[in-house]
Structure formats: C-alpha cells, structure tokens
Amino acid sequence: MTLLNQYPIAHEQKVAWGDMDAFGHVNNVMYYRYIESARIAYFDQLNIFEQDVYTVVASNQCQYLKPVFYPDTLTVTARVEEMRNSAIRMHYVLYSTQQQQVVANGEAVVVFVDKVEMKKMSIPTAIRESILALEHSVNHDLS
C-alpha cells in the first residue's frame, strides 16, 4: 500500500450489493461514482464549496484492471497530477481490500468556472496554494 501513501486523500468506499450488474461484478458506472466521492473528499479539504467557483469535470477516464465483487471495501485515493491556469488534472487509484491489489486507475480534468459569468476562470491563488500544500503533505511536488 506504499503507492497509496503518495496520495493526500484516501476515501474508503464500501461496495454495495446493488453496485453489481447482471454479470456479477461491479458495474463500470460505479467506478466513476467511487472516483467522484474521492474527488469531493479532496475538494472538501480545500473548502472548494465555500469559494466563489464551480468545478466542472471536462473529461474523465478509468482503466479497469480487475473485476470487483460484493462484499469488498475499496480505498480510492486522489491527488492532483498537474495544475494549469484554469484546470487541474487529477489521478485516482482504486485499491481492493479483498484482493489486496489495485483494481482500477482513473484520471479527470477539472475546470474552474466563475459562478456569476459561468465561464472558465483562473484557479484562485488561495485554492492554488491549498492544492500545493495538500500535495506537499505527502511529498508530492507539482512544480
């Protein structure tokens, strides 16, 4: 689990019976919900929802490595891999407690949007500094 220690956010996600599909494994759509929960946990650390910005997922992807089954608990980690002028690129790792291995990886590009103008905006300095500090807490250097 050394890899997971390189991520400032580790969200514990229980797999529900209803997360599985007709093939008996977790449906691919659920992975995006799990990733979303980790992203929200990351944003909660930054107090994003108290700021005058919206965050919009511009793109996302998931690489499925192993199927996941009920019952299981996943550790979903999140970190920022790249900070641009008005967007961040986040990376996620989904680790299965039952299988004791990484079962999926994900990425998302998140754009910052002005709440009034509803247009892309530069990442506010306070948020940028908070991201750098949070990443620094796990010795992840974004520069």
Short mmCIF file of N, CA, C and O in Angstrom, two decimals:
data_model
loop_
_atom_site.label_atom_id
_atom_site.label_comp_id
_atom_site.label_asym_id
_atom_site.label_seq_id
_atom_site.Cartn_x
_atom_site.Cartn_y
_atom_site.Cartn_z
N MET A 1 0.82 -1.20 0.00
CA MET A 1 0.00 0.00 0.00
C MET A 1 0.87 1.26 0.00
O MET A 1 0.37 2.34 0.17
N THR A 2 2.15 1.13 -0.24
CA THR A 2 3.05 2.28 -0.29
C THR A 2 2.61 3.27 -1.34
O THR A 2 2.65 4.48 -1.11
N LEU A 3 2.14 2.79 -2.48
CA LEU A 3 1.65 3.66 -3.54
C LEU A 3 0.55 4.57 -3.03
O LEU A 3 0.52 5.76 -3.32
N LEU A 4 -0.35 4.04 -2.23
CA LEU A 4 -1.48 4.82 -1.73
C LEU A 4 -1.04 5.94 -0.80
O LEU A 4 -1.73 6.95 -0.69
N ASN A 5 0.10 5.77 -0.14
CA ASN A 5 0.60 6.81 0.76
C ASN A 5 1.09 8.04 0.02
O ASN A 5 1.38 9.06 0.63
N GLN A 6 1.19 7.97 -1.30
CA GLN A 6 1.63 9.10 -2.11
C GLN A 6 0.46 9.99 -2.52
O GLN A 6 0.64 10.93 -3.28
N TYR A 7 -0.72 9.69 -2.01
CA TYR A 7 -1.93 10.43 -2.33
C TYR A 7 -2.47 11.06 -1.05
O TYR A 7 -2.63 10.37 -0.05
N PRO A 8 -2.79 12.37 -1.08
CA PRO A 8 -3.24 13.03 0.15
C PRO A 8 -4.64 12.63 0.61
O PRO A 8 -4.98 12.80 1.77
N ILE A 9 -5.44 12.10 -0.29
CA ILE A 9 -6.80 11.70 0.06
C ILE A 9 -6.94 10.20 -0.16
O ILE A 9 -6.59 9.67 -1.21
N ALA A 10 -7.46 9.51 0.87
CA ALA A 10 -7.78 8.09 0.77
C ALA A 10 -9.20 7.91 1.28
O ALA A 10 -9.45 7.98 2.48
N HIS A 11 -10.12 7.73 0.36
CA HIS A 11 -11.54 7.60 0.68
C HIS A 11 -11.91 6.12 0.74
O HIS A 11 -11.63 5.37 -0.19
N GLU A 12 -12.51 5.71 1.85
CA GLU A 12 -12.95 4.33 1.98
C GLU A 12 -14.34 4.18 1.38
O GLU A 12 -15.26 4.93 1.74
N GLN A 13 -14.49 3.23 0.47
CA GLN A 13 -15.75 3.03 -0.26
C GLN A 13 -16.20 1.58 -0.13
O GLN A 13 -15.56 0.69 -0.65
N LYS A 14 -17.31 1.37 0.57
CA LYS A 14 -17.88 0.02 0.65
C LYS A 14 -18.61 -0.29 -0.65
O LYS A 14 -19.32 0.55 -1.18
N VAL A 15 -18.42 -1.49 -1.14
CA VAL A 15 -19.13 -1.95 -2.34
C VAL A 15 -20.48 -2.48 -1.90
O VAL A 15 -20.56 -3.36 -1.04
N ALA A 16 -21.54 -1.94 -2.46
CA ALA A 16 -22.91 -2.37 -2.13
C ALA A 16 -23.35 -3.48 -3.09
O ALA A 16 -22.88 -3.55 -4.23
N TRP A 17 -24.24 -4.30 -2.63
CA TRP A 17 -24.79 -5.37 -3.47
C TRP A 17 -25.34 -4.79 -4.77
O TRP A 17 -25.13 -5.33 -5.85
N GLY A 18 -26.03 -3.68 -4.67
CA GLY A 18 -26.65 -3.05 -5.83
C GLY A 18 -25.66 -2.42 -6.80
O GLY A 18 -26.05 -1.98 -7.88
N ASP A 19 -24.38 -2.38 -6.45
CA ASP A 19 -23.36 -1.84 -7.35
C ASP A 19 -23.00 -2.83 -8.46
O ASP A 19 -22.38 -2.46 -9.45
N MET A 20 -23.40 -4.08 -8.27
CA MET A 20 -23.06 -5.12 -9.26
C MET A 20 -24.08 -5.14 -10.39
O MET A 20 -25.21 -4.70 -10.24
N ASP A 21 -23.65 -5.67 -11.53
CA ASP A 21 -24.54 -5.76 -12.69
C ASP A 21 -24.91 -7.22 -12.95
O ASP A 21 -24.62 -8.10 -12.15
N ALA A 22 -25.55 -7.48 -14.06
CA ALA A 22 -26.03 -8.82 -14.39
C ALA A 22 -24.89 -9.83 -14.55
O ALA A 22 -25.12 -11.03 -14.47
N PHE A 23 -23.67 -9.35 -14.75
CA PHE A 23 -22.52 -10.24 -14.90
C PHE A 23 -21.89 -10.60 -13.55
O PHE A 23 -20.91 -11.32 -13.50
N GLY A 24 -22.44 -10.03 -12.46
CA GLY A 24 -21.99 -10.39 -11.12
C GLY A 24 -20.79 -9.64 -10.60
O GLY A 24 -20.23 -10.00 -9.57
N HIS A 25 -20.37 -8.59 -11.30
CA HIS A 25 -19.27 -7.76 -10.81
C HIS A 25 -19.72 -6.30 -10.79
O HIS A 25 -20.76 -5.95 -11.34
N VAL A 26 -18.94 -5.44 -10.14
CA VAL A 26 -19.30 -4.03 -10.04
C VAL A 26 -19.39 -3.44 -11.44
O VAL A 26 -18.48 -3.59 -12.26
N ASN A 27 -20.50 -2.75 -11.70
CA ASN A 27 -20.74 -2.12 -12.99
C ASN A 27 -19.75 -0.98 -13.20
O ASN A 27 -19.40 -0.26 -12.26
N ASN A 28 -19.31 -0.79 -14.44
CA ASN A 28 -18.30 0.23 -14.75
C ASN A 28 -18.74 1.64 -14.34
O ASN A 28 -17.91 2.47 -13.97
N VAL A 29 -20.02 1.94 -14.37
CA VAL A 29 -20.50 3.27 -13.99
C VAL A 29 -20.19 3.57 -12.52
O VAL A 29 -19.89 4.71 -12.15
N MET A 30 -20.21 2.53 -11.69
CA MET A 30 -19.98 2.73 -10.26
C MET A 30 -18.57 3.23 -9.97
O MET A 30 -18.35 3.98 -9.03
N TYR A 31 -17.61 2.84 -10.78
CA TYR A 31 -16.24 3.29 -10.58
C TYR A 31 -16.18 4.82 -10.63
O TYR A 31 -15.46 5.46 -9.86
N TYR A 32 -16.94 5.39 -11.55
CA TYR A 32 -16.97 6.86 -11.66
C TYR A 32 -17.61 7.49 -10.44
O TYR A 32 -17.21 8.58 -10.01
N ARG A 33 -18.57 6.83 -9.84
CA ARG A 33 -19.17 7.34 -8.60
C ARG A 33 -18.17 7.25 -7.45
O ARG A 33 -18.08 8.15 -6.63
N TYR A 34 -17.44 6.15 -7.40
CA TYR A 34 -16.41 6.00 -6.36
C TYR A 34 -15.35 7.09 -6.51
O TYR A 34 -14.92 7.70 -5.53
N ILE A 35 -14.92 7.32 -7.75
CA ILE A 35 -13.93 8.36 -8.03
C ILE A 35 -14.47 9.73 -7.65
O ILE A 35 -13.77 10.56 -7.06
N GLU A 36 -15.74 9.97 -7.96
CA GLU A 36 -16.36 11.24 -7.60
C GLU A 36 -16.32 11.46 -6.09
O GLU A 36 -16.03 12.57 -5.61
N SER A 37 -16.58 10.43 -5.32
CA SER A 37 -16.55 10.55 -3.86
C SER A 37 -15.16 10.93 -3.37
O SER A 37 -15.03 11.76 -2.46
N ALA A 38 -14.12 10.36 -3.97
CA ALA A 38 -12.75 10.73 -3.59
C ALA A 38 -12.45 12.17 -4.00
O ALA A 38 -11.80 12.92 -3.25
N ARG A 39 -12.93 12.57 -5.19
CA ARG A 39 -12.72 13.95 -5.64
C ARG A 39 -13.40 14.95 -4.70
O ARG A 39 -12.83 15.98 -4.33
N ILE A 40 -14.61 14.63 -4.26
CA ILE A 40 -15.33 15.50 -3.34
C ILE A 40 -14.59 15.58 -2.00
O ILE A 40 -14.49 16.65 -1.40
N ALA A 41 -14.06 14.46 -1.54
CA ALA A 41 -13.27 14.46 -0.30
C ALA A 41 -12.05 15.37 -0.45
O ALA A 41 -11.69 16.11 0.47
N TYR A 42 -11.41 15.33 -1.62
CA TYR A 42 -10.27 16.20 -1.90
C TYR A 42 -10.72 17.66 -1.86
O TYR A 42 -10.10 18.50 -1.20
N PHE A 43 -11.81 17.96 -2.55
CA PHE A 43 -12.31 19.33 -2.59
C PHE A 43 -12.77 19.82 -1.22
O PHE A 43 -12.64 21.00 -0.91
N ASP A 44 -13.30 18.93 -0.41
CA ASP A 44 -13.68 19.31 0.96
C ASP A 44 -12.46 19.76 1.75
O ASP A 44 -12.54 20.71 2.54
N GLN A 45 -11.31 19.11 1.52
CA GLN A 45 -10.08 19.52 2.19
C GLN A 45 -9.66 20.94 1.79
O GLN A 45 -9.01 21.63 2.55
N LEU A 46 -10.05 21.34 0.59
CA LEU A 46 -9.71 22.68 0.07
C LEU A 46 -10.79 23.71 0.36
O LEU A 46 -10.62 24.88 0.03
N ASN A 47 -11.90 23.28 0.94
CA ASN A 47 -13.08 24.15 1.14
C ASN A 47 -13.56 24.77 -0.17
O ASN A 47 -14.01 25.91 -0.21
N ILE A 48 -13.47 24.00 -1.24
CA ILE A 48 -13.87 24.48 -2.57
C ILE A 48 -15.32 24.96 -2.58
O ILE A 48 -15.64 25.95 -3.22
N PHE A 49 -16.17 24.26 -1.86
CA PHE A 49 -17.60 24.56 -1.94
C PHE A 49 -17.97 25.83 -1.16
O PHE A 49 -19.11 26.27 -1.22
N GLU A 50 -17.00 26.40 -0.49
CA GLU A 50 -17.20 27.68 0.21
C GLU A 50 -16.65 28.85 -0.62
O GLU A 50 -16.73 29.99 -0.20
N GLN A 51 -16.09 28.54 -1.78
CA GLN A 51 -15.46 29.55 -2.64
C GLN A 51 -16.45 30.03 -3.70
O GLN A 51 -17.48 29.41 -3.93
N ASP A 52 -16.08 31.09 -4.38
CA ASP A 52 -16.91 31.63 -5.47
C ASP A 52 -16.54 31.01 -6.82
O ASP A 52 -16.37 31.72 -7.81
N VAL A 53 -16.39 29.69 -6.83
CA VAL A 53 -16.07 28.98 -8.05
C VAL A 53 -16.90 27.70 -8.13
O VAL A 53 -17.36 27.18 -7.11
N TYR A 54 -17.07 27.24 -9.34
CA TYR A 54 -17.60 25.90 -9.58
C TYR A 54 -16.45 25.07 -10.13
O TYR A 54 -15.52 25.60 -10.75
N THR A 55 -16.53 23.79 -9.92
CA THR A 55 -15.58 22.87 -10.54
C THR A 55 -16.38 21.96 -11.46
O THR A 55 -17.38 21.38 -11.06
N VAL A 56 -15.93 21.87 -12.70
CA VAL A 56 -16.65 21.09 -13.71
C VAL A 56 -15.69 20.05 -14.29
O VAL A 56 -14.58 20.39 -14.72
N VAL A 57 -16.12 18.81 -14.31
CA VAL A 57 -15.32 17.76 -14.91
C VAL A 57 -15.43 17.90 -16.43
O VAL A 57 -16.50 17.76 -17.01
N ALA A 58 -14.30 18.20 -17.06
CA ALA A 58 -14.26 18.38 -18.52
C ALA A 58 -14.06 17.05 -19.23
O ALA A 58 -14.58 16.83 -20.32
N SER A 59 -13.30 16.17 -18.60
CA SER A 59 -13.10 14.83 -19.17
C SER A 59 -12.67 13.90 -18.05
O SER A 59 -12.12 14.33 -17.04
N ASN A 60 -12.97 12.62 -18.25
CA ASN A 60 -12.51 11.62 -17.29
C ASN A 60 -12.38 10.28 -17.97
O ASN A 60 -12.94 10.04 -19.03
N GLN A 61 -11.59 9.43 -17.34
CA GLN A 61 -11.39 8.09 -17.87
C GLN A 61 -11.06 7.15 -16.73
O GLN A 61 -10.64 7.57 -15.66
N CYS A 62 -11.27 5.87 -16.99
CA CYS A 62 -10.98 4.85 -16.00
C CYS A 62 -10.40 3.64 -16.70
O CYS A 62 -10.91 3.21 -17.75
N GLN A 63 -9.33 3.12 -16.14
CA GLN A 63 -8.72 1.90 -16.64
C GLN A 63 -9.05 0.79 -15.65
O GLN A 63 -8.63 0.84 -14.49
N TYR A 64 -9.80 -0.20 -16.10
CA TYR A 64 -10.24 -1.31 -15.26
C TYR A 64 -9.19 -2.41 -15.33
O TYR A 64 -8.91 -2.93 -16.40
N LEU A 65 -8.63 -2.78 -14.18
CA LEU A 65 -7.57 -3.78 -14.16
C LEU A 65 -8.06 -5.15 -13.71
O LEU A 65 -7.63 -6.17 -14.24
N LYS A 66 -8.97 -5.17 -12.73
CA LYS A 66 -9.52 -6.41 -12.18
C LYS A 66 -10.98 -6.17 -11.84
O LYS A 66 -11.35 -5.09 -11.37
N PRO A 67 -11.84 -7.18 -12.00
CA PRO A 67 -13.23 -7.01 -11.59
C PRO A 67 -13.34 -6.95 -10.07
O PRO A 67 -12.53 -7.53 -9.35
N VAL A 68 -14.35 -6.23 -9.60
CA VAL A 68 -14.61 -6.09 -8.17
C VAL A 68 -15.97 -6.71 -7.88
O VAL A 68 -16.90 -6.59 -8.67
N PHE A 69 -16.06 -7.37 -6.70
CA PHE A 69 -17.27 -8.08 -6.33
C PHE A 69 -17.72 -7.69 -4.92
O PHE A 69 -16.89 -7.29 -4.10
N TYR A 70 -19.00 -7.82 -4.66
CA TYR A 70 -19.54 -7.67 -3.31
C TYR A 70 -19.23 -8.94 -2.53
O TYR A 70 -19.33 -10.03 -3.09
N PRO A 71 -18.86 -8.89 -1.27
CA PRO A 71 -18.58 -7.70 -0.48
C PRO A 71 -17.11 -7.29 -0.61
O PRO A 71 -16.25 -8.14 -0.73
N ASP A 72 -16.85 -6.03 -0.62
CA ASP A 72 -15.49 -5.53 -0.68
C ASP A 72 -15.49 -4.09 -0.18
O ASP A 72 -16.55 -3.45 -0.13
N THR A 73 -14.35 -3.62 0.20
CA THR A 73 -14.16 -2.22 0.53
C THR A 73 -12.98 -1.74 -0.29
O THR A 73 -11.92 -2.38 -0.31
N LEU A 74 -13.18 -0.65 -0.98
CA LEU A 74 -12.12 -0.07 -1.80
C LEU A 74 -11.54 1.15 -1.09
O LEU A 74 -12.25 1.89 -0.43
N THR A 75 -10.25 1.33 -1.25
CA THR A 75 -9.62 2.58 -0.88
C THR A 75 -9.43 3.33 -2.20
O THR A 75 -8.77 2.82 -3.11
N VAL A 76 -10.06 4.49 -2.29
CA VAL A 76 -9.98 5.29 -3.51
C VAL A 76 -9.15 6.53 -3.17
O VAL A 76 -9.57 7.36 -2.37
N THR A 77 -7.97 6.61 -3.77
CA THR A 77 -7.08 7.73 -3.48
C THR A 77 -7.20 8.78 -4.57
O THR A 77 -7.57 8.49 -5.70
N ALA A 78 -6.87 10.02 -4.20
CA ALA A 78 -6.96 11.14 -5.15
C ALA A 78 -5.79 12.09 -4.93
O ALA A 78 -5.38 12.33 -3.79
N ARG A 79 -5.30 12.60 -6.05
CA ARG A 79 -4.30 13.67 -5.98
C ARG A 79 -4.32 14.46 -7.28
O ARG A 79 -4.85 14.01 -8.29
N VAL A 80 -3.73 15.63 -7.22
CA VAL A 80 -3.59 16.46 -8.42
C VAL A 80 -2.24 16.13 -9.05
O VAL A 80 -1.21 16.18 -8.39
N GLU A 81 -2.28 15.79 -10.33
CA GLU A 81 -1.06 15.47 -11.07
C GLU A 81 -0.49 16.69 -11.79
O GLU A 81 0.70 16.78 -12.00
N GLU A 82 -1.40 17.61 -12.17
CA GLU A 82 -0.97 18.78 -12.94
C GLU A 82 -1.92 19.93 -12.65
O GLU A 82 -3.13 19.74 -12.58
N MET A 83 -1.33 21.12 -12.48
CA MET A 83 -2.12 22.32 -12.29
C MET A 83 -1.86 23.25 -13.47
O MET A 83 -0.71 23.60 -13.75
N ARG A 84 -2.92 23.61 -14.15
CA ARG A 84 -2.82 24.51 -15.29
C ARG A 84 -3.36 25.87 -14.87
O ARG A 84 -3.62 26.10 -13.70
N ASN A 85 -3.56 26.77 -15.81
CA ASN A 85 -4.08 28.10 -15.50
C ASN A 85 -5.50 28.03 -14.92
O ASN A 85 -5.79 28.64 -13.90
N SER A 86 -6.38 27.27 -15.57
CA SER A 86 -7.78 27.23 -15.14
C SER A 86 -8.29 25.81 -14.90
O SER A 86 -9.48 25.60 -14.74
N ALA A 87 -7.38 24.84 -14.87
CA ALA A 87 -7.81 23.46 -14.70
C ALA A 87 -6.75 22.66 -13.94
O ALA A 87 -5.58 23.05 -13.89
N ILE A 88 -7.20 21.56 -13.39
CA ILE A 88 -6.30 20.60 -12.76
C ILE A 88 -6.54 19.23 -13.39
O ILE A 88 -7.65 18.94 -13.85
N ARG A 89 -5.50 18.43 -13.41
CA ARG A 89 -5.64 17.04 -13.83
C ARG A 89 -5.42 16.17 -12.60
O ARG A 89 -4.37 16.24 -11.96
N MET A 90 -6.45 15.40 -12.27
CA MET A 90 -6.41 14.57 -11.07
C MET A 90 -6.19 13.11 -11.45
O MET A 90 -6.59 12.68 -12.53
N HIS A 91 -5.56 12.39 -10.54
CA HIS A 91 -5.34 10.96 -10.72
C HIS A 91 -5.92 10.21 -9.52
O HIS A 91 -5.87 10.71 -8.40
N TYR A 92 -6.46 9.02 -9.81
CA TYR A 92 -7.11 8.21 -8.78
C TYR A 92 -6.60 6.78 -8.87
O TYR A 92 -6.33 6.28 -9.96
N VAL A 93 -6.50 6.14 -7.71
CA VAL A 93 -6.18 4.72 -7.64
C VAL A 93 -7.28 4.05 -6.81
O VAL A 93 -7.65 4.55 -5.75
N LEU A 94 -7.81 2.94 -7.30
CA LEU A 94 -8.82 2.17 -6.58
C LEU A 94 -8.18 0.86 -6.15
O LEU A 94 -7.76 0.05 -7.00
N TYR A 95 -8.09 0.65 -4.84
CA TYR A 95 -7.41 -0.50 -4.25
C TYR A 95 -8.43 -1.36 -3.52
O TYR A 95 -9.19 -0.88 -2.68
N SER A 96 -8.46 -2.65 -3.85
CA SER A 96 -9.40 -3.60 -3.25
C SER A 96 -8.82 -4.21 -1.97
O SER A 96 -7.72 -4.80 -2.01
N THR A 97 -9.56 -4.08 -0.88
CA THR A 97 -9.15 -4.72 0.37
C THR A 97 -9.22 -6.23 0.24
O THR A 97 -8.32 -6.95 0.69
N GLN A 98 -10.26 -6.71 -0.39
CA GLN A 98 -10.46 -8.16 -0.56
C GLN A 98 -9.35 -8.79 -1.41
O GLN A 98 -8.83 -9.85 -1.09
N GLN A 99 -8.98 -8.12 -2.50
CA GLN A 99 -7.98 -8.66 -3.41
C GLN A 99 -6.55 -8.24 -3.07
O GLN A 99 -5.59 -8.77 -3.63
N GLN A 100 -6.43 -7.23 -2.20
CA GLN A 100 -5.11 -6.71 -1.81
C GLN A 100 -4.29 -6.27 -3.02
O GLN A 100 -3.09 -6.54 -3.12
N GLN A 101 -4.98 -5.54 -3.93
CA GLN A 101 -4.29 -5.02 -5.11
C GLN A 101 -5.08 -3.88 -5.74
O GLN A 101 -6.27 -3.71 -5.46
N VAL A 102 -4.41 -3.14 -6.60
CA VAL A 102 -5.05 -2.07 -7.35
C VAL A 102 -5.95 -2.71 -8.40
O VAL A 102 -5.52 -3.61 -9.13
N VAL A 103 -7.20 -2.27 -8.45
CA VAL A 103 -8.17 -2.83 -9.39
C VAL A 103 -8.54 -1.85 -10.51
O VAL A 103 -9.13 -2.26 -11.51
N ALA A 104 -8.21 -0.57 -10.34
CA ALA A 104 -8.51 0.42 -11.37
C ALA A 104 -7.69 1.69 -11.13
O ALA A 104 -7.29 1.97 -10.00
N ASN A 105 -7.48 2.44 -12.20
CA ASN A 105 -6.87 3.76 -12.15
C ASN A 105 -7.78 4.71 -12.92
O ASN A 105 -8.42 4.31 -13.88
N GLY A 106 -7.81 5.96 -12.49
CA GLY A 106 -8.62 6.93 -13.20
C GLY A 106 -7.95 8.28 -13.29
O GLY A 106 -7.00 8.56 -12.57
N GLU A 107 -8.44 9.09 -14.21
CA GLU A 107 -7.99 10.47 -14.35
C GLU A 107 -9.17 11.35 -14.70
O GLU A 107 -10.15 10.88 -15.29
N ALA A 108 -9.05 12.62 -14.33
CA ALA A 108 -10.07 13.59 -14.70
C ALA A 108 -9.42 14.96 -14.85
O ALA A 108 -8.49 15.30 -14.11
N VAL A 109 -9.92 15.72 -15.80
CA VAL A 109 -9.55 17.13 -15.92
C VAL A 109 -10.72 17.93 -15.38
O VAL A 109 -11.86 17.74 -15.81
N VAL A 110 -10.43 18.78 -14.40
CA VAL A 110 -11.46 19.57 -13.73
C VAL A 110 -11.17 21.04 -14.00
O VAL A 110 -10.07 21.53 -13.72
N VAL A 111 -12.16 21.73 -14.55
CA VAL A 111 -12.03 23.14 -14.91
C VAL A 111 -12.71 24.01 -13.86
O VAL A 111 -13.79 23.67 -13.37
N PHE A 112 -12.09 25.13 -13.54
CA PHE A 112 -12.66 26.10 -12.60
C PHE A 112 -13.49 27.11 -13.37
O PHE A 112 -13.05 27.64 -14.39
N VAL A 113 -14.71 27.34 -12.89
CA VAL A 113 -15.69 28.18 -13.57
C VAL A 113 -16.19 29.26 -12.62
O VAL A 113 -16.51 28.97 -11.46
N ASP A 114 -16.27 30.48 -13.11
CA ASP A 114 -16.80 31.61 -12.34
C ASP A 114 -18.30 31.39 -12.12
O ASP A 114 -19.04 31.12 -13.06
N LYS A 115 -18.74 31.53 -10.87
CA LYS A 115 -20.16 31.28 -10.53
C LYS A 115 -21.11 32.28 -11.17
O LYS A 115 -22.25 31.95 -11.45
N VAL A 116 -20.66 33.50 -11.40
CA VAL A 116 -21.52 34.53 -11.96
C VAL A 116 -21.52 34.48 -13.49
O VAL A 116 -22.57 34.41 -14.12
N GLU A 117 -20.34 34.53 -14.07
CA GLU A 117 -20.21 34.57 -15.53
C GLU A 117 -20.41 33.20 -16.19
O GLU A 117 -20.66 33.13 -17.39
N MET A 118 -20.24 32.15 -15.38
CA MET A 118 -20.33 30.77 -15.89
C MET A 118 -19.33 30.52 -17.02
O MET A 118 -19.64 29.85 -17.99
N LYS A 119 -18.14 31.11 -16.84
CA LYS A 119 -17.06 30.94 -17.81
C LYS A 119 -15.82 30.43 -17.09
O LYS A 119 -15.64 30.69 -15.90
N LYS A 120 -14.97 29.77 -17.85
CA LYS A 120 -13.70 29.30 -17.33
C LYS A 120 -12.94 30.46 -16.70
O LYS A 120 -12.97 31.58 -17.21
N MET A 121 -12.27 30.19 -15.58
CA MET A 121 -11.51 31.22 -14.89
C MET A 121 -10.19 30.65 -14.38
O MET A 121 -10.03 29.44 -14.27
N SER A 122 -9.27 31.53 -14.07
CA SER A 122 -8.01 31.10 -13.47
C SER A 122 -8.27 30.53 -12.09
O SER A 122 -9.17 30.99 -11.38
N ILE A 123 -7.49 29.55 -11.72
CA ILE A 123 -7.61 28.98 -10.37
C ILE A 123 -7.23 30.07 -9.38
O ILE A 123 -6.14 30.64 -9.47
N PRO A 124 -8.12 30.39 -8.43
CA PRO A 124 -7.79 31.42 -7.44
C PRO A 124 -6.50 31.07 -6.67
O PRO A 124 -6.23 29.91 -6.39
N THR A 125 -5.75 32.10 -6.35
CA THR A 125 -4.47 31.92 -5.67
C THR A 125 -4.61 31.12 -4.38
O THR A 125 -3.80 30.22 -4.12
N ALA A 126 -5.62 31.39 -3.59
CA ALA A 126 -5.81 30.67 -2.32
C ALA A 126 -6.03 29.18 -2.56
O ALA A 126 -5.49 28.33 -1.83
N ILE A 127 -6.79 28.85 -3.57
CA ILE A 127 -7.04 27.43 -3.90
C ILE A 127 -5.77 26.80 -4.43
O ILE A 127 -5.41 25.68 -4.06
N ARG A 128 -5.07 27.51 -5.29
CA ARG A 128 -3.80 27.02 -5.84
C ARG A 128 -2.82 26.70 -4.70
O ARG A 128 -2.19 25.63 -4.68
N GLU A 129 -2.71 27.61 -3.74
CA GLU A 129 -1.81 27.41 -2.60
C GLU A 129 -2.26 26.24 -1.73
O GLU A 129 -1.43 25.48 -1.23
N SER A 130 -3.57 26.09 -1.57
CA SER A 130 -4.10 24.96 -0.78
C SER A 130 -3.80 23.63 -1.45
O SER A 130 -3.48 22.64 -0.78
N ILE A 131 -3.91 23.57 -2.77
CA ILE A 131 -3.58 22.35 -3.51
C ILE A 131 -2.11 22.01 -3.32
O ILE A 131 -1.75 20.87 -3.03
N LEU A 132 -1.24 23.02 -3.48
CA LEU A 132 0.19 22.78 -3.32
C LEU A 132 0.51 22.28 -1.91
O LEU A 132 1.31 21.35 -1.75
N ALA A 133 -0.13 22.87 -0.90
CA ALA A 133 0.11 22.45 0.49
C ALA A 133 -0.39 21.03 0.73
O ALA A 133 0.29 20.23 1.39
N LEU A 134 -1.57 20.72 0.21
CA LEU A 134 -2.12 19.38 0.40
C LEU A 134 -1.23 18.34 -0.28
O LEU A 134 -0.94 17.28 0.29
N GLU A 135 -0.78 18.62 -1.48
CA GLU A 135 0.10 17.69 -2.19
C GLU A 135 1.46 17.58 -1.50
O GLU A 135 2.04 16.50 -1.40
N HIS A 136 1.94 18.70 -0.96
CA HIS A 136 3.21 18.70 -0.25
C HIS A 136 3.14 17.82 1.00
O HIS A 136 4.15 17.24 1.42
N SER A 137 1.94 17.68 1.59
CA SER A 137 1.78 16.87 2.82
C SER A 137 2.14 15.40 2.60
O SER A 137 2.40 14.67 3.55
N VAL A 138 2.18 14.96 1.33
CA VAL A 138 2.58 13.59 1.00
C VAL A 138 3.84 13.60 0.11
O VAL A 138 4.10 12.65 -0.62
N ASN A 139 4.57 14.71 0.18
CA ASN A 139 5.81 14.89 -0.58
C ASN A 139 5.62 14.76 -2.08
O ASN A 139 6.50 14.26 -2.79
N HIS A 140 4.47 15.22 -2.56
CA HIS A 140 4.21 15.24 -3.99
C HIS A 140 4.43 16.67 -4.48
O HIS A 140 3.70 17.58 -4.10
N ASP A 141 5.43 16.85 -5.33
CA ASP A 141 5.81 18.18 -5.82
C ASP A 141 5.17 18.41 -7.19
O ASP A 141 5.42 17.67 -8.12
N LEU A 142 4.38 19.46 -7.30
CA LEU A 142 3.71 19.79 -8.55
C LEU A 142 4.50 20.73 -9.46
O LEU A 142 4.08 20.99 -10.57
N SER A 143 5.62 21.23 -8.98
CA SER A 143 6.36 22.21 -9.80
C SER A 143 7.18 21.61 -10.89
O SER A 143 7.24 20.49 -11.18
#
